[in-house]
mmCIF file of C-alpha atoms in Angstrom:
data_model
loop_
_atom_site.group_PDB
_atom_site.id
_atom_site.type_symbol
_atom_site.label_atom_id
_atom_site.label_comp_id
_atom_site.label_asym_id
_atom_site.label_seq_id
_atom_site.Cartn_x
_atom_site.Cartn_y
_atom_site.Cartn_z
ATOM 1 C CA ILE A 107 9.921 -23.143 -8.701
ATOM 2 C CA PRO A 108 12.829 -20.684 -8.728
ATOM 3 C CA GLY A 109 11.864 -17.226 -7.533
ATOM 4 C CA SER A 110 9.073 -18.552 -5.344
ATOM 5 C CA MET A 111 7.406 -16.844 -2.360
ATOM 6 C CA ALA A 112 10.315 -17.082 0.087
ATOM 7 C CA GLU A 113 12.921 -16.026 -2.466
ATOM 8 C CA ARG A 114 10.822 -13.016 -3.459
ATOM 9 C CA GLY A 115 10.033 -12.015 0.123
ATOM 10 C CA LEU A 116 6.291 -12.477 -0.424
ATOM 11 C CA PRO A 117 4.063 -13.602 2.472
ATOM 12 C CA PRO A 118 3.896 -17.418 2.213
ATOM 13 C CA GLU A 119 0.088 -17.607 2.344
ATOM 14 C CA ARG A 120 0.020 -16.015 -1.134
ATOM 15 C CA ALA A 121 0.658 -19.588 -2.296
ATOM 16 C CA TYR A 122 -3.016 -20.256 -1.475
ATOM 17 C CA LEU A 123 -4.293 -17.732 -4.023
ATOM 18 C CA PRO A 124 -4.867 -20.434 -6.692
ATOM 19 C CA GLY A 125 -7.413 -21.877 -4.252
ATOM 20 C CA VAL A 126 -9.572 -18.837 -4.986
ATOM 21 C CA GLU A 127 -8.572 -18.595 -8.639
ATOM 22 C CA SER A 128 -8.758 -22.175 -9.916
ATOM 23 C CA ALA A 129 -9.204 -24.592 -6.987
ATOM 24 C CA PHE A 130 -5.534 -25.477 -7.702
ATOM 25 C CA LEU A 131 -6.373 -26.905 -11.152
ATOM 26 C CA PRO A 132 -3.879 -25.967 -13.913
ATOM 27 C CA SER A 133 -6.533 -26.988 -16.461
ATOM 28 C CA ALA A 134 -9.204 -24.611 -15.084
ATOM 29 C CA VAL A 135 -11.033 -22.297 -17.503
ATOM 30 C CA SER A 136 -13.347 -19.567 -16.205
ATOM 31 C CA ARG A 137 -16.568 -18.336 -17.822
ATOM 32 C CA SER A 138 -14.694 -15.207 -18.912
ATOM 33 C CA GLY A 139 -11.905 -17.207 -20.581
ATOM 34 C CA ALA A 140 -9.229 -16.990 -17.875
ATOM 35 C CA VAL A 141 -7.045 -20.097 -17.951
ATOM 36 C CA GLY A 142 -4.773 -22.063 -15.668
ATOM 37 C CA LEU A 143 -3.746 -22.275 -12.050
ATOM 38 C CA TRP A 144 -3.513 -18.479 -11.696
ATOM 39 C CA GLN A 145 -6.322 -17.644 -14.179
ATOM 40 C CA PHE A 146 -4.653 -15.437 -16.776
ATOM 41 C CA MET A 147 -6.670 -13.862 -19.566
ATOM 42 C CA LYS A 148 -5.191 -13.784 -23.082
ATOM 43 C CA ASN A 149 -4.771 -10.018 -22.886
ATOM 44 C CA SER A 150 -2.901 -10.231 -19.559
ATOM 45 C CA VAL A 151 0.087 -12.174 -20.906
ATOM 46 C CA THR A 152 2.852 -11.218 -23.282
ATOM 47 C CA PRO A 153 5.068 -13.520 -25.363
ATOM 48 C CA ALA A 154 7.890 -12.613 -22.965
ATOM 49 C CA THR A 155 6.026 -14.209 -20.059
ATOM 50 C CA MET A 156 3.720 -16.847 -21.549
ATOM 51 C CA LYS A 157 3.118 -17.807 -25.164
ATOM 52 C CA ILE A 158 -0.195 -18.889 -26.604
ATOM 53 C CA ASP A 159 0.044 -20.512 -30.036
ATOM 54 C CA ASP A 160 -0.985 -23.596 -32.007
ATOM 55 C CA TRP A 161 1.377 -25.806 -29.987
ATOM 56 C CA ALA A 162 0.863 -24.666 -26.410
ATOM 57 C CA ASP A 163 -1.058 -22.382 -24.075
ATOM 58 C CA GLU A 164 1.515 -21.505 -21.447
ATOM 59 C CA ARG A 165 -1.150 -20.137 -19.101
ATOM 60 C CA ARG A 166 -1.509 -23.845 -18.239
ATOM 61 C CA ASP A 167 2.230 -24.130 -17.534
ATOM 62 C CA PHE A 168 2.369 -24.226 -13.725
ATOM 63 C CA TRP A 169 5.992 -23.029 -13.729
ATOM 64 C CA LYS A 170 5.608 -20.039 -16.062
ATOM 65 C CA SER A 171 2.175 -19.013 -14.791
ATOM 66 C CA THR A 172 3.372 -19.080 -11.172
ATOM 67 C CA ASP A 173 6.343 -16.919 -12.079
ATOM 68 C CA GLY A 174 4.022 -14.513 -13.938
ATOM 69 C CA ALA A 175 1.516 -14.384 -11.073
ATOM 70 C CA LEU A 176 4.176 -13.683 -8.456
ATOM 71 C CA LYS A 177 5.587 -10.869 -10.592
ATOM 72 C CA LYS A 178 2.087 -9.431 -10.896
ATOM 73 C CA LEU A 179 1.545 -9.613 -7.124
ATOM 74 C CA GLU A 180 4.926 -7.942 -6.507
ATOM 75 C CA GLU A 181 4.071 -5.183 -8.967
ATOM 76 C CA ASN A 182 0.659 -4.605 -7.352
ATOM 77 C CA TYR A 183 2.158 -4.459 -3.874
ATOM 78 C CA ARG A 184 4.923 -2.049 -4.965
ATOM 79 C CA TYR A 185 2.213 0.210 -6.375
ATOM 80 C CA PHE A 186 -0.276 0.129 -3.471
ATOM 81 C CA LYS A 187 1.979 -0.747 -0.495
ATOM 82 C CA ASP A 188 -1.069 -2.618 0.844
ATOM 83 C CA TRP A 189 -1.870 -6.326 0.481
ATOM 84 C CA PRO A 190 -5.694 -6.160 0.346
ATOM 85 C CA LEU A 191 -5.456 -3.593 -2.474
ATOM 86 C CA ALA A 192 -2.726 -5.610 -4.227
ATOM 87 C CA LEU A 193 -4.909 -8.734 -4.089
ATOM 88 C CA ALA A 194 -7.965 -6.809 -5.298
ATOM 89 C CA ALA A 195 -5.856 -5.567 -8.219
ATOM 90 C CA TYR A 196 -4.886 -9.167 -9.039
ATOM 91 C CA ASN A 197 -8.587 -9.823 -9.502
ATOM 92 C CA ALA A 198 -9.854 -6.592 -11.067
ATOM 93 C CA GLY A 199 -6.700 -5.102 -12.546
ATOM 94 C CA LEU A 200 -4.391 -2.426 -11.224
ATOM 95 C CA GLY A 201 -6.102 0.300 -13.256
ATOM 96 C CA ALA A 202 -9.599 -0.526 -11.991
ATOM 97 C CA VAL A 203 -8.547 -0.472 -8.342
ATOM 98 C CA SER A 204 -6.514 2.735 -8.826
ATOM 99 C CA ARG A 205 -9.514 4.452 -10.413
ATOM 100 C CA ALA A 206 -11.787 3.273 -7.596
ATOM 101 C CA MET A 207 -9.355 4.681 -5.014
ATOM 102 C CA LYS A 208 -9.085 8.014 -6.795
ATOM 103 C CA GLY A 209 -12.876 8.221 -7.120
ATOM 104 C CA ALA A 210 -13.234 7.517 -3.402
ATOM 105 C CA GLY A 211 -10.537 9.921 -2.260
ATOM 106 C CA GLY A 212 -7.861 7.318 -1.501
ATOM 107 C CA ALA A 213 -9.969 4.870 0.522
ATOM 108 C CA ASP A 214 -8.519 1.477 1.463
ATOM 109 C CA TYR A 215 -9.850 -1.867 0.177
ATOM 110 C CA TRP A 216 -12.357 -2.334 2.999
ATOM 111 C CA GLU A 217 -13.839 1.124 2.608
ATOM 112 C CA LEU A 218 -13.955 0.750 -1.187
ATOM 113 C CA SER A 219 -15.854 -2.505 -0.702
ATOM 114 C CA GLU A 220 -18.221 -1.070 1.881
ATOM 115 C CA ARG A 221 -19.006 1.902 -0.354
ATOM 116 C CA GLY A 222 -19.602 -0.341 -3.417
ATOM 117 C CA LYS A 223 -16.718 1.185 -5.402
ATOM 118 C CA LEU A 224 -15.461 -2.241 -6.511
ATOM 119 C CA LYS A 225 -17.336 -4.834 -8.544
ATOM 120 C CA ALA A 226 -19.009 -7.563 -6.492
ATOM 121 C CA GLU A 227 -16.503 -10.240 -7.506
ATOM 122 C CA THR A 228 -13.610 -8.095 -6.237
ATOM 123 C CA ARG A 229 -15.466 -7.199 -3.013
ATOM 124 C CA HIS A 230 -15.729 -10.926 -2.248
ATOM 125 C CA TYR A 231 -12.269 -11.843 -3.542
ATOM 126 C CA VAL A 232 -10.076 -10.715 -0.639
ATOM 127 C CA PRO A 233 -12.364 -12.144 2.100
ATOM 128 C CA LYS A 234 -12.434 -15.466 0.187
ATOM 129 C CA PHE A 235 -8.650 -15.448 0.029
ATOM 130 C CA ILE A 236 -8.367 -14.675 3.764
ATOM 131 C CA ALA A 237 -10.776 -17.512 4.601
ATOM 132 C CA ILE A 238 -9.026 -20.047 2.357
ATOM 133 C CA SER A 239 -5.625 -19.018 3.725
ATOM 134 C CA ALA A 240 -6.791 -19.429 7.316
ATOM 135 C CA ILE A 241 -8.314 -22.843 6.632
ATOM 136 C CA LEU A 242 -5.399 -24.213 4.600
ATOM 137 C CA SER A 243 -2.782 -22.809 6.988
ATOM 138 C CA ASP A 244 -4.302 -24.736 9.913
ATOM 139 C CA SER A 245 -6.651 -27.278 8.337
ATOM 140 C CA ARG A 246 -6.727 -29.622 11.353
ATOM 141 C CA ALA A 247 -8.109 -26.818 13.531
ATOM 142 C CA TYR A 248 -11.072 -26.782 11.145
ATOM 143 C CA GLY A 249 -11.517 -30.553 11.289
ATOM 144 C CA LEU A 250 -9.891 -31.174 7.904
ATOM 145 C CA ASP A 251 -7.100 -33.617 7.216
ATOM 146 C CA LEU A 252 -6.076 -32.571 3.745
ATOM 147 C CA GLY A 253 -3.239 -35.049 3.514
ATOM 148 C CA TRP A 254 -1.181 -32.857 1.179
ATOM 149 C CA PRO A 255 0.996 -35.114 -0.964
ATOM 150 C CA GLU A 256 4.719 -34.550 -0.842
ATOM 151 C CA ASP A 257 5.748 -31.936 -3.385
ATOM 152 C CA PRO A 258 7.323 -33.539 -6.436
ATOM 153 C CA LEU A 259 10.720 -32.171 -7.398
ATOM 154 C CA TRP A 260 10.347 -30.867 -10.944
ATOM 155 C CA THR A 261 13.222 -30.145 -13.302
ATOM 156 C CA ARG A 262 13.057 -28.242 -16.579
ATOM 157 C CA VAL A 263 14.978 -29.753 -19.478
ATOM 158 C CA PRO A 264 15.574 -27.796 -22.702
ATOM 159 C CA VAL A 265 14.193 -29.548 -25.771
ATOM 160 C CA GLY A 266 15.616 -28.658 -29.179
ATOM 161 C CA LYS A 267 13.107 -30.472 -31.374
ATOM 162 C CA THR A 268 9.605 -31.907 -31.324
ATOM 163 C CA VAL A 269 9.270 -34.812 -28.894
ATOM 164 C CA ASP A 270 6.189 -36.999 -28.461
ATOM 165 C CA LEU A 271 5.382 -37.428 -24.759
ATOM 166 C CA SER A 272 4.163 -41.018 -25.313
ATOM 167 C CA LEU A 273 7.460 -42.009 -26.905
ATOM 168 C CA LEU A 274 9.412 -40.157 -24.230
ATOM 169 C CA ALA A 275 7.498 -41.960 -21.477
ATOM 170 C CA GLU A 276 8.170 -45.313 -23.120
ATOM 171 C CA LYS A 277 11.907 -44.674 -23.544
ATOM 172 C CA SER A 278 12.556 -42.855 -20.252
ATOM 173 C CA GLY A 279 10.426 -44.856 -17.833
ATOM 174 C CA VAL A 280 8.722 -41.641 -16.616
ATOM 175 C CA PRO A 281 4.964 -42.335 -16.513
ATOM 176 C CA LEU A 282 3.057 -40.676 -19.339
ATOM 177 C CA LYS A 283 0.525 -39.287 -16.847
ATOM 178 C CA THR A 284 3.356 -37.505 -14.987
ATOM 179 C CA LEU A 285 4.664 -35.969 -18.208
ATOM 180 C CA GLN A 286 1.152 -34.885 -19.212
ATOM 181 C CA GLU A 287 0.440 -33.337 -15.794
ATOM 182 C CA GLY A 288 3.769 -31.541 -15.728
ATOM 183 C CA ASN A 289 3.399 -30.217 -19.261
ATOM 184 C CA GLY A 290 -0.320 -29.499 -19.368
ATOM 185 C CA GLU A 291 0.247 -26.481 -21.623
ATOM 186 C CA LEU A 292 0.945 -28.753 -24.630
ATOM 187 C CA ARG A 293 -2.057 -28.969 -26.937
ATOM 188 C CA TYR A 294 -1.220 -32.238 -28.712
ATOM 189 C CA GLY A 295 1.078 -34.186 -26.390
ATOM 190 C CA VAL A 296 4.167 -33.155 -28.363
ATOM 191 C CA THR A 297 6.663 -30.389 -27.653
ATOM 192 C CA PRO A 298 6.827 -27.389 -30.010
ATOM 193 C CA PRO A 299 9.377 -27.400 -32.839
ATOM 194 C CA GLY A 300 12.625 -25.478 -32.493
ATOM 195 C CA ASN A 301 14.537 -24.289 -29.440
ATOM 196 C CA GLY A 302 13.136 -22.511 -26.414
ATOM 197 C CA TYR A 303 10.782 -25.100 -24.905
ATOM 198 C CA PHE A 304 11.584 -26.533 -21.482
ATOM 199 C CA LEU A 305 10.053 -29.936 -20.743
ATOM 200 C CA LYS A 306 9.160 -30.533 -17.115
#
């Protein structure tokens, strides 16, 4: 995905954050209505980043949601200049963490957690992320052989009209399952009408 961790200068273990958010499932939906790999709420996206309409819910688009999540992490880190606070803000919102800091006289994440200034979910969020990062970064040391599959090389192709994924699979030789997995944001297995949609 263009603009990924290395290109943005983000610590590479941030790629493990969907492990905490969605267990790496682009189709995940939380009890509170957060959707996708990076668990975006409807009110946390704009049409400029991800669209939600009758044709697609782009929070399920692994490409767009990853780009949106990395921008959010960059923004949080620029604001706090501290990764635990930036990660806490990814979970609770930048405003909530800022208010907690101001109310606690500028305390760091660990002190905010210890003093109960953050909601329980956010107090557990950063330690969960640290644990998952440690395990996934060196899984064999923990007795796990995850056998990560080789990353597929995805390409985005502009589509100027509605295309049925079943027909496309039949004519192109690309397995339908691959097209469905790559374009999980589509509600009906067809691309939206008009220009602006990129098929993966």
